[in-house]
């Protein structure tokens, strides 16, 4: 509580200083023999999309797909979209596919697979440290549980 | 006059005093140095003013540093916490990229301070691929004065090549640092033109203090008159706006505050800045050693050290002795930069404000 108050107080002081013409007073330009501070990290968005079908090519709905911190469920057409943010460059991500709705829609075996982004091309960068987004289609076939 | 503070600035100083007080209570860590090596490929005349270099000291393993970072990760906001590899010459380490990627995975931006001697396009790309966000390169004069200070006949050529290389990288936070001394003082305008020609957008200037090895070279110091004229130069060049020029963080400058750098003077050592030194010592800026060390990552928790120690950094009333005891400006300067204090006695070794006053007095007498 006290911490929040002090943080807000300091923001207010920085605002007052900017009004009297010393706008950068509270900035931290780096330290002696250090680099200028540059916060944030380079990043890019990696999108994975596709269709989950059974071995006889039937679309499967309600299949859970996990890519790092993003979770999606396939729609009526078995389609899914997930995305994650990571360092721009070649990346391998684990894609976790699991049937979690029991027998209502047929029962399928879980599948863990790797999505590889090799030499990815990024679009819509912000001109700064965000390299943009790249996407990859990944269709999945699930085996029925015996 | 450096001591005549206009009312607008006085109000700013008073507000900033309150800001500083709050920041000390908050002591939000957001800038960490890692002294990753003491090896160096140069033998600069002014080195040793900041650290006691012993090439026999082994580099700290990356894993030991990362372990310390993992210890503090829940008291910082990683993407708002800059980690800076310093030395020695950090580029002599071949595993910087490995460390950089580990930091990136944890969300930390990182940068290096380098003499540029070891940087080539391939290594630069490798560092950028590992998430390097910022780099500072030293250029301490035109060819003769730079090579003299750096004690190396090809140092200038290499530094210029590195600067040229870095200025072409579009998104890199890159600046050039110049340690201003008696030899390069008259070259400042030419250095600026050279930097502009090479595409440099940010330039930081420091002065050298009679500490350590720098004590043995009188020519490294600026006379009081030159010291004052130095700040006049910065103030005047900043108005032109063709390069982002700042004086370093190092001292309170009276009425020059607000004129020669973007921010007001605030020694953030131990308040926002910590360091892990080559032997594991936990300190603030890397040039704060001996009695300024607060713990060691091999025996103490970095997190607990940051949260529970650093008293002498956060309560600076103990600095109000000697020439600071009766100084009206103490309420604004807090005893100047801590690195300008004797590591054992705490005595102030250099006061910017008084040195500028001396320069003003000498100018007045000469006229």
mmCIF file with all atom_site columns, N, CA and C in Angstrom, chain B residues 263-316:
data_model
loop_
_atom_site.group_PDB
_atom_site.id
_atom_site.type_symbol
_atom_site.label_atom_id
_atom_site.label_alt_id
_atom_site.label_comp_id
_atom_site.label_asym_id
_atom_site.label_entity_id
_atom_site.label_seq_id
_atom_site.pdbx_PDB_ins_code
_atom_site.Cartn_x
_atom_site.Cartn_y
_atom_site.Cartn_z
_atom_site.occupancy
_atom_site.B_iso_or_equiv
_atom_site.pdbx_formal_charge
_atom_site.auth_seq_id
_atom_site.auth_comp_id
_atom_site.auth_asym_id
_atom_site.auth_atom_id
_atom_site.pdbx_PDB_model_num
ATOM 1   N N  . UNK B 1 263 ? 18.873 14.348  -17.106 1.00 0.00 ? 263 UNK B N  1
ATOM 2   C CA . UNK B 1 263 ? 18.328 14.138  -15.761 1.00 0.00 ? 263 UNK B CA 1
ATOM 3   C C  . UNK B 1 263 ? 19.044 15.006  -14.731 1.00 0.00 ? 263 UNK B C  1
ATOM 4   N N  . UNK B 1 264 ? 18.404 15.191  -13.587 1.00 0.00 ? 264 UNK B N  1
ATOM 5   C CA . UNK B 1 264 ? 19.063 15.887  -12.479 1.00 0.00 ? 264 UNK B CA 1
ATOM 6   C C  . UNK B 1 264 ? 19.970 14.898  -11.754 1.00 0.00 ? 264 UNK B C  1
ATOM 7   N N  . UNK B 1 265 ? 20.985 15.426  -11.084 1.00 0.00 ? 265 UNK B N  1
ATOM 8   C CA . UNK B 1 265 ? 21.951 14.538  -10.426 1.00 0.00 ? 265 UNK B CA 1
ATOM 9   C C  . UNK B 1 265 ? 21.280 13.688  -9.341  1.00 0.00 ? 265 UNK B C  1
ATOM 10  N N  . UNK B 1 266 ? 21.548 12.401  -9.406  1.00 0.00 ? 266 UNK B N  1
ATOM 11  C CA . UNK B 1 266 ? 21.031 11.469  -8.414  1.00 0.00 ? 266 UNK B CA 1
ATOM 12  C C  . UNK B 1 266 ? 21.943 10.245  -8.474  1.00 0.00 ? 266 UNK B C  1
ATOM 13  N N  . UNK B 1 267 ? 22.759 10.061  -7.445  1.00 0.00 ? 267 UNK B N  1
ATOM 14  C CA . UNK B 1 267 ? 23.604 8.871   -7.392  1.00 0.00 ? 267 UNK B CA 1
ATOM 15  C C  . UNK B 1 267 ? 22.713 7.696   -6.982  1.00 0.00 ? 267 UNK B C  1
ATOM 16  N N  . UNK B 1 268 ? 22.382 6.859   -7.933  1.00 0.00 ? 268 UNK B N  1
ATOM 17  C CA . UNK B 1 268 ? 21.424 5.775   -7.701  1.00 0.00 ? 268 UNK B CA 1
ATOM 18  C C  . UNK B 1 268 ? 22.098 4.485   -7.215  1.00 0.00 ? 268 UNK B C  1
ATOM 19  N N  . UNK B 1 269 ? 23.389 4.569   -6.920  1.00 0.00 ? 269 UNK B N  1
ATOM 20  C CA . UNK B 1 269 ? 24.101 3.386   -6.418  1.00 0.00 ? 269 UNK B CA 1
ATOM 21  C C  . UNK B 1 269 ? 23.407 2.851   -5.168  1.00 0.00 ? 269 UNK B C  1
ATOM 22  N N  . UNK B 1 270 ? 23.094 1.568   -5.173  1.00 0.00 ? 270 UNK B N  1
ATOM 23  C CA . UNK B 1 270 ? 22.455 0.943   -4.010  1.00 0.00 ? 270 UNK B CA 1
ATOM 24  C C  . UNK B 1 270 ? 20.997 1.313   -3.847  1.00 0.00 ? 270 UNK B C  1
ATOM 25  N N  . UNK B 1 271 ? 20.504 2.185   -4.693  1.00 0.00 ? 271 UNK B N  1
ATOM 26  C CA . UNK B 1 271 ? 19.089 2.580   -4.653  1.00 0.00 ? 271 UNK B CA 1
ATOM 27  C C  . UNK B 1 271 ? 18.355 1.936   -5.836  1.00 0.00 ? 271 UNK B C  1
ATOM 28  N N  . UNK B 1 272 ? 18.963 2.008   -6.996  1.00 0.00 ? 272 UNK B N  1
ATOM 29  C CA . UNK B 1 272 ? 18.447 1.290   -8.163  1.00 0.00 ? 272 UNK B CA 1
ATOM 30  C C  . UNK B 1 272 ? 19.512 0.397   -8.802  1.00 0.00 ? 272 UNK B C  1
ATOM 31  N N  . UNK B 1 273 ? 20.767 0.626   -8.416  1.00 0.00 ? 273 UNK B N  1
ATOM 32  C CA . UNK B 1 273 ? 21.885 -0.044  -9.096  1.00 0.00 ? 273 UNK B CA 1
ATOM 33  C C  . UNK B 1 273 ? 22.601 -1.016  -8.161  1.00 0.00 ? 273 UNK B C  1
ATOM 34  N N  . UNK B 1 274 ? 22.810 -2.226  -8.647  1.00 0.00 ? 274 UNK B N  1
ATOM 35  C CA . UNK B 1 274 ? 23.609 -3.216  -7.912  1.00 0.00 ? 274 UNK B CA 1
ATOM 36  C C  . UNK B 1 274 ? 24.652 -3.792  -8.853  1.00 0.00 ? 274 UNK B C  1
ATOM 37  N N  . UNK B 1 275 ? 25.628 -4.448  -8.291  1.00 0.00 ? 275 UNK B N  1
ATOM 38  C CA . UNK B 1 275 ? 26.599 -5.126  -9.149  1.00 0.00 ? 275 UNK B CA 1
ATOM 39  C C  . UNK B 1 275 ? 27.023 -6.439  -8.527  1.00 0.00 ? 275 UNK B C  1
ATOM 40  N N  . UNK B 1 276 ? 27.406 -7.350  -9.399  1.00 0.00 ? 276 UNK B N  1
ATOM 41  C CA . UNK B 1 276 ? 28.054 -8.587  -8.960  1.00 0.00 ? 276 UNK B CA 1
ATOM 42  C C  . UNK B 1 276 ? 29.476 -8.508  -9.502  1.00 0.00 ? 276 UNK B C  1
ATOM 43  N N  . UNK B 1 277 ? 30.430 -8.417  -8.592  1.00 0.00 ? 277 UNK B N  1
ATOM 44  C CA . UNK B 1 277 ? 31.820 -8.237  -9.005  1.00 0.00 ? 277 UNK B CA 1
ATOM 45  C C  . UNK B 1 277 ? 32.478 -9.595  -9.275  1.00 0.00 ? 277 UNK B C  1
ATOM 46  N N  . UNK B 1 278 ? 33.670 -9.534  -9.819  1.00 0.00 ? 278 UNK B N  1
ATOM 47  C CA . UNK B 1 278 ? 34.347 -10.732 -10.325 1.00 0.00 ? 278 UNK B CA 1
ATOM 48  C C  . UNK B 1 278 ? 34.483 -11.842 -9.269  1.00 0.00 ? 278 UNK B C  1
ATOM 49  N N  . UNK B 1 279 ? 34.651 -11.445 -8.001  1.00 0.00 ? 279 UNK B N  1
ATOM 50  C CA . UNK B 1 279 ? 34.826 -12.453 -6.947  1.00 0.00 ? 279 UNK B CA 1
ATOM 51  C C  . UNK B 1 279 ? 33.505 -12.801 -6.267  1.00 0.00 ? 279 UNK B C  1
ATOM 52  N N  . UNK B 1 280 ? 32.400 -12.328 -6.835  1.00 0.00 ? 280 UNK B N  1
ATOM 53  C CA . UNK B 1 280 ? 31.093 -12.626 -6.261  1.00 0.00 ? 280 UNK B CA 1
ATOM 54  C C  . UNK B 1 280 ? 30.594 -11.540 -5.325  1.00 0.00 ? 280 UNK B C  1
ATOM 55  N N  . UNK B 1 281 ? 31.438 -10.549 -5.053  1.00 0.00 ? 281 UNK B N  1
ATOM 56  C CA . UNK B 1 281 ? 31.013 -9.464  -4.163  1.00 0.00 ? 281 UNK B CA 1
ATOM 57  C C  . UNK B 1 281 ? 29.760 -8.787  -4.708  1.00 0.00 ? 281 UNK B C  1
ATOM 58  N N  . UNK B 1 282 ? 28.857 -8.446  -3.804  1.00 0.00 ? 282 UNK B N  1
ATOM 59  C CA . UNK B 1 282 ? 27.644 -7.726  -4.191  1.00 0.00 ? 282 UNK B CA 1
ATOM 60  C C  . UNK B 1 282 ? 27.847 -6.275  -3.788  1.00 0.00 ? 282 UNK B C  1
ATOM 61  N N  . UNK B 1 283 ? 27.818 -5.394  -4.786  1.00 0.00 ? 283 UNK B N  1
ATOM 62  C CA . UNK B 1 283 ? 28.020 -3.978  -4.490  1.00 0.00 ? 283 UNK B CA 1
ATOM 63  C C  . UNK B 1 283 ? 27.006 -3.165  -5.281  1.00 0.00 ? 283 UNK B C  1
ATOM 64  N N  . UNK B 1 284 ? 27.366 -1.919  -5.578  1.00 0.00 ? 284 UNK B N  1
ATOM 65  C CA . UNK B 1 284 ? 26.481 -1.084  -6.413  1.00 0.00 ? 284 UNK B CA 1
ATOM 66  C C  . UNK B 1 284 ? 27.207 -0.878  -7.743  1.00 0.00 ? 284 UNK B C  1
ATOM 67  N N  . UNK B 1 285 ? 27.740 0.324   -8.030  1.00 0.00 ? 285 UNK B N  1
ATOM 68  C CA . UNK B 1 285 ? 28.513 0.451   -9.262  1.00 0.00 ? 285 UNK B CA 1
ATOM 69  C C  . UNK B 1 285 ? 29.827 -0.322  -9.095  1.00 0.00 ? 285 UNK B C  1
ATOM 70  N N  . UNK B 1 286 ? 30.395 -0.826  -10.194 1.00 0.00 ? 286 UNK B N  1
ATOM 71  C CA . UNK B 1 286 ? 31.590 -1.677  -10.058 1.00 0.00 ? 286 UNK B CA 1
ATOM 72  C C  . UNK B 1 286 ? 32.790 -0.976  -9.438  1.00 0.00 ? 286 UNK B C  1
ATOM 73  N N  . UNK B 1 287 ? 32.801 0.355   -9.453  1.00 0.00 ? 287 UNK B N  1
ATOM 74  C CA . UNK B 1 287 ? 33.932 1.040   -8.835  1.00 0.00 ? 287 UNK B CA 1
ATOM 75  C C  . UNK B 1 287 ? 33.722 1.286   -7.345  1.00 0.00 ? 287 UNK B C  1
ATOM 76  N N  . UNK B 1 288 ? 32.657 0.736   -6.799  1.00 0.00 ? 288 UNK B N  1
ATOM 77  C CA . UNK B 1 288 ? 32.439 0.816   -5.343  1.00 0.00 ? 288 UNK B CA 1
ATOM 78  C C  . UNK B 1 288 ? 32.825 -0.526  -4.739  1.00 0.00 ? 288 UNK B C  1
ATOM 79  N N  . UNK B 1 289 ? 33.993 -0.547  -4.111  1.00 0.00 ? 289 UNK B N  1
ATOM 80  C CA . UNK B 1 289 ? 34.528 -1.811  -3.636  1.00 0.00 ? 289 UNK B CA 1
ATOM 81  C C  . UNK B 1 289 ? 34.856 -1.681  -2.146  1.00 0.00 ? 289 UNK B C  1
ATOM 82  N N  . UNK B 1 290 ? 35.711 -2.535  -1.658  1.00 0.00 ? 290 UNK B N  1
ATOM 83  C CA . UNK B 1 290 ? 36.157 -2.472  -0.250  1.00 0.00 ? 290 UNK B CA 1
ATOM 84  C C  . UNK B 1 290 ? 34.972 -2.322  0.704   1.00 0.00 ? 290 UNK B C  1
ATOM 85  N N  . UNK B 1 291 ? 34.917 -1.197  1.398   1.00 0.00 ? 291 UNK B N  1
ATOM 86  C CA . UNK B 1 291 ? 33.880 -1.020  2.412   1.00 0.00 ? 291 UNK B CA 1
ATOM 87  C C  . UNK B 1 291 ? 32.481 -0.829  1.840   1.00 0.00 ? 291 UNK B C  1
ATOM 88  N N  . UNK B 1 292 ? 32.392 -0.669  0.541   1.00 0.00 ? 292 UNK B N  1
ATOM 89  C CA . UNK B 1 292 ? 31.071 -0.500  -0.060  1.00 0.00 ? 292 UNK B CA 1
ATOM 90  C C  . UNK B 1 292 ? 30.413 -1.844  -0.407  1.00 0.00 ? 292 UNK B C  1
ATOM 91  N N  . UNK B 1 293 ? 31.189 -2.923  -0.334  1.00 0.00 ? 293 UNK B N  1
ATOM 92  C CA . UNK B 1 293 ? 30.644 -4.243  -0.662  1.00 0.00 ? 293 UNK B CA 1
ATOM 93  C C  . UNK B 1 293 ? 29.641 -4.662  0.431   1.00 0.00 ? 293 UNK B C  1
ATOM 94  N N  . UNK B 1 294 ? 28.517 -5.227  -0.003  1.00 0.00 ? 294 UNK B N  1
ATOM 95  C CA . UNK B 1 294 ? 27.436 -5.548  0.930   1.00 0.00 ? 294 UNK B CA 1
ATOM 96  C C  . UNK B 1 294 ? 27.265 -7.047  1.187   1.00 0.00 ? 294 UNK B C  1
ATOM 97  N N  . UNK B 1 295 ? 27.850 -7.848  0.342   1.00 0.00 ? 295 UNK B N  1
ATOM 98  C CA . UNK B 1 295 ? 27.715 -9.293  0.533   1.00 0.00 ? 295 UNK B CA 1
ATOM 99  C C  . UNK B 1 295 ? 28.459 -10.008 -0.568  1.00 0.00 ? 295 UNK B C  1
ATOM 100 N N  . UNK B 1 296 ? 28.208 -11.313 -0.686  1.00 0.00 ? 296 UNK B N  1
ATOM 101 C CA . UNK B 1 296 ? 28.860 -12.086 -1.740  1.00 0.00 ? 296 UNK B CA 1
ATOM 102 C C  . UNK B 1 296 ? 27.894 -13.182 -2.187  1.00 0.00 ? 296 UNK B C  1
ATOM 103 N N  . UNK B 1 297 ? 27.753 -13.325 -3.502  1.00 0.00 ? 297 UNK B N  1
ATOM 104 C CA . UNK B 1 297 ? 26.759 -14.295 -3.998  1.00 0.00 ? 297 UNK B CA 1
ATOM 105 C C  . UNK B 1 297 ? 27.104 -15.721 -3.595  1.00 0.00 ? 297 UNK B C  1
ATOM 106 N N  . UNK B 1 298 ? 28.366 -15.981 -3.233  1.00 0.00 ? 298 UNK B N  1
ATOM 107 C CA . UNK B 1 298 ? 28.748 -17.340 -2.855  1.00 0.00 ? 298 UNK B CA 1
ATOM 108 C C  . UNK B 1 298 ? 28.426 -17.649 -1.387  1.00 0.00 ? 298 UNK B C  1
ATOM 109 N N  . UNK B 1 299 ? 28.118 -16.600 -0.624  1.00 0.00 ? 299 UNK B N  1
ATOM 110 C CA . UNK B 1 299 ? 27.800 -16.846 0.787   1.00 0.00 ? 299 UNK B CA 1
ATOM 111 C C  . UNK B 1 299 ? 26.476 -16.215 1.213   1.00 0.00 ? 299 UNK B C  1
ATOM 112 N N  . UNK B 1 300 ? 25.982 -15.262 0.418   1.00 0.00 ? 300 UNK B N  1
ATOM 113 C CA . UNK B 1 300 ? 24.749 -14.555 0.814   1.00 0.00 ? 300 UNK B CA 1
ATOM 114 C C  . UNK B 1 300 ? 23.721 -14.622 -0.304  1.00 0.00 ? 300 UNK B C  1
ATOM 115 N N  . UNK B 1 301 ? 22.468 -14.448 0.096   1.00 0.00 ? 301 UNK B N  1
ATOM 116 C CA . UNK B 1 301 ? 21.410 -14.332 -0.911  1.00 0.00 ? 301 UNK B CA 1
ATOM 117 C C  . UNK B 1 301 ? 21.452 -12.916 -1.493  1.00 0.00 ? 301 UNK B C  1
ATOM 118 N N  . UNK B 1 302 ? 21.485 -12.830 -2.809  1.00 0.00 ? 302 UNK B N  1
ATOM 119 C CA . UNK B 1 302 ? 21.483 -11.522 -3.490  1.00 0.00 ? 302 UNK B CA 1
ATOM 120 C C  . UNK B 1 302 ? 20.209 -10.759 -3.107  1.00 0.00 ? 302 UNK B C  1
ATOM 121 N N  . UNK B 1 303 ? 19.114 -11.488 -3.122  1.00 0.00 ? 303 UNK B N  1
ATOM 122 C CA . UNK B 1 303 ? 17.823 -10.855 -2.811  1.00 0.00 ? 303 UNK B CA 1
ATOM 123 C C  . UNK B 1 303 ? 17.812 -10.282 -1.392  1.00 0.00 ? 303 UNK B C  1
ATOM 124 N N  . UNK B 1 304 ? 18.223 -11.089 -0.440  1.00 0.00 ? 304 UNK B N  1
ATOM 125 C CA . UNK B 1 304 ? 18.218 -10.605 0.958   1.00 0.00 ? 304 UNK B CA 1
ATOM 126 C C  . UNK B 1 304 ? 19.206 -9.469  1.146   1.00 0.00 ? 304 UNK B C  1
ATOM 127 N N  . UNK B 1 305 ? 20.338 -9.573  0.473   1.00 0.00 ? 305 UNK B N  1
ATOM 128 C CA . UNK B 1 305 ? 21.335 -8.503  0.575   1.00 0.00 ? 305 UNK B CA 1
ATOM 129 C C  . UNK B 1 305 ? 20.742 -7.197  0.075   1.00 0.00 ? 305 UNK B C  1
ATOM 130 N N  . UNK B 1 306 ? 20.069 -7.263  -1.070  1.00 0.00 ? 306 UNK B N  1
ATOM 131 C CA . UNK B 1 306 ? 19.475 -6.038  -1.636  1.00 0.00 ? 306 UNK B CA 1
ATOM 132 C C  . UNK B 1 306 ? 18.373 -5.496  -0.721  1.00 0.00 ? 306 UNK B C  1
ATOM 133 N N  . UNK B 1 307 ? 17.595 -6.379  -0.170  1.00 0.00 ? 307 UNK B N  1
ATOM 134 C CA . UNK B 1 307 ? 16.445 -5.914  0.614   1.00 0.00 ? 307 UNK B CA 1
ATOM 135 C C  . UNK B 1 307 ? 16.826 -5.444  2.012   1.00 0.00 ? 307 UNK B C  1
ATOM 136 N N  . UNK B 1 308 ? 17.849 -6.075  2.605   1.00 0.00 ? 308 UNK B N  1
ATOM 137 C CA . UNK B 1 308 ? 18.111 -5.800  4.022   1.00 0.00 ? 308 UNK B CA 1
ATOM 138 C C  . UNK B 1 308 ? 19.378 -5.006  4.308   1.00 0.00 ? 308 UNK B C  1
ATOM 139 N N  . UNK B 1 309 ? 20.270 -4.930  3.330   1.00 0.00 ? 309 UNK B N  1
ATOM 140 C CA . UNK B 1 309 ? 21.519 -4.201  3.615   1.00 0.00 ? 309 UNK B CA 1
ATOM 141 C C  . UNK B 1 309 ? 21.537 -2.871  2.858   1.00 0.00 ? 309 UNK B C  1
ATOM 142 N N  . UNK B 1 310 ? 22.641 -2.449  2.387   1.00 0.00 ? 310 UNK B N  1
ATOM 143 C CA . UNK B 1 310 ? 22.794 -1.205  1.617   1.00 0.00 ? 310 UNK B CA 1
ATOM 144 C C  . UNK B 1 310 ? 22.409 0.035   2.426   1.00 0.00 ? 310 UNK B C  1
ATOM 145 N N  . UNK B 1 311 ? 22.502 -0.034  3.751   1.00 0.00 ? 311 UNK B N  1
ATOM 146 C CA . UNK B 1 311 ? 22.110 1.105   4.581   1.00 0.00 ? 311 UNK B CA 1
ATOM 147 C C  . UNK B 1 311 ? 22.915 2.353   4.237   1.00 0.00 ? 311 UNK B C  1
ATOM 148 N N  . UNK B 1 312 ? 24.218 2.194   4.043   1.00 0.00 ? 312 UNK B N  1
ATOM 149 C CA . UNK B 1 312 ? 25.054 3.378   3.801   1.00 0.00 ? 312 UNK B CA 1
ATOM 150 C C  . UNK B 1 312 ? 24.763 4.022   2.450   1.00 0.00 ? 312 UNK B C  1
ATOM 151 N N  . UNK B 1 313 ? 24.090 3.278   1.580   1.00 0.00 ? 313 UNK B N  1
ATOM 152 C CA . UNK B 1 313 ? 23.710 3.831   0.283   1.00 0.00 ? 313 UNK B CA 1
ATOM 153 C C  . UNK B 1 313 ? 22.380 4.592   0.376   1.00 0.00 ? 313 UNK B C  1
ATOM 154 N N  . UNK B 1 314 ? 21.523 4.124   1.268   1.00 0.00 ? 314 UNK B N  1
ATOM 155 C CA . UNK B 1 314 ? 20.154 4.658   1.292   1.00 0.00 ? 314 UNK B CA 1
ATOM 156 C C  . UNK B 1 314 ? 19.946 5.733   2.348   1.00 0.00 ? 314 UNK B C  1
ATOM 157 N N  . UNK B 1 315 ? 20.871 5.816   3.283   1.00 0.00 ? 315 UNK B N  1
ATOM 158 C CA . UNK B 1 315 ? 20.840 6.921   4.245   1.00 0.00 ? 315 UNK B CA 1
ATOM 159 C C  . UNK B 1 315 ? 22.218 7.583   4.159   1.00 0.00 ? 315 UNK B C  1
ATOM 160 N N  . UNK B 1 316 ? 22.271 8.723   3.500   1.00 0.00 ? 316 UNK B N  1
ATOM 161 C CA . UNK B 1 316 ? 23.583 9.311   3.199   1.00 0.00 ? 316 UNK B CA 1
ATOM 162 C C  . UNK B 1 316 ? 23.961 10.460  4.120   1.00 0.00 ? 316 UNK B C  1
#
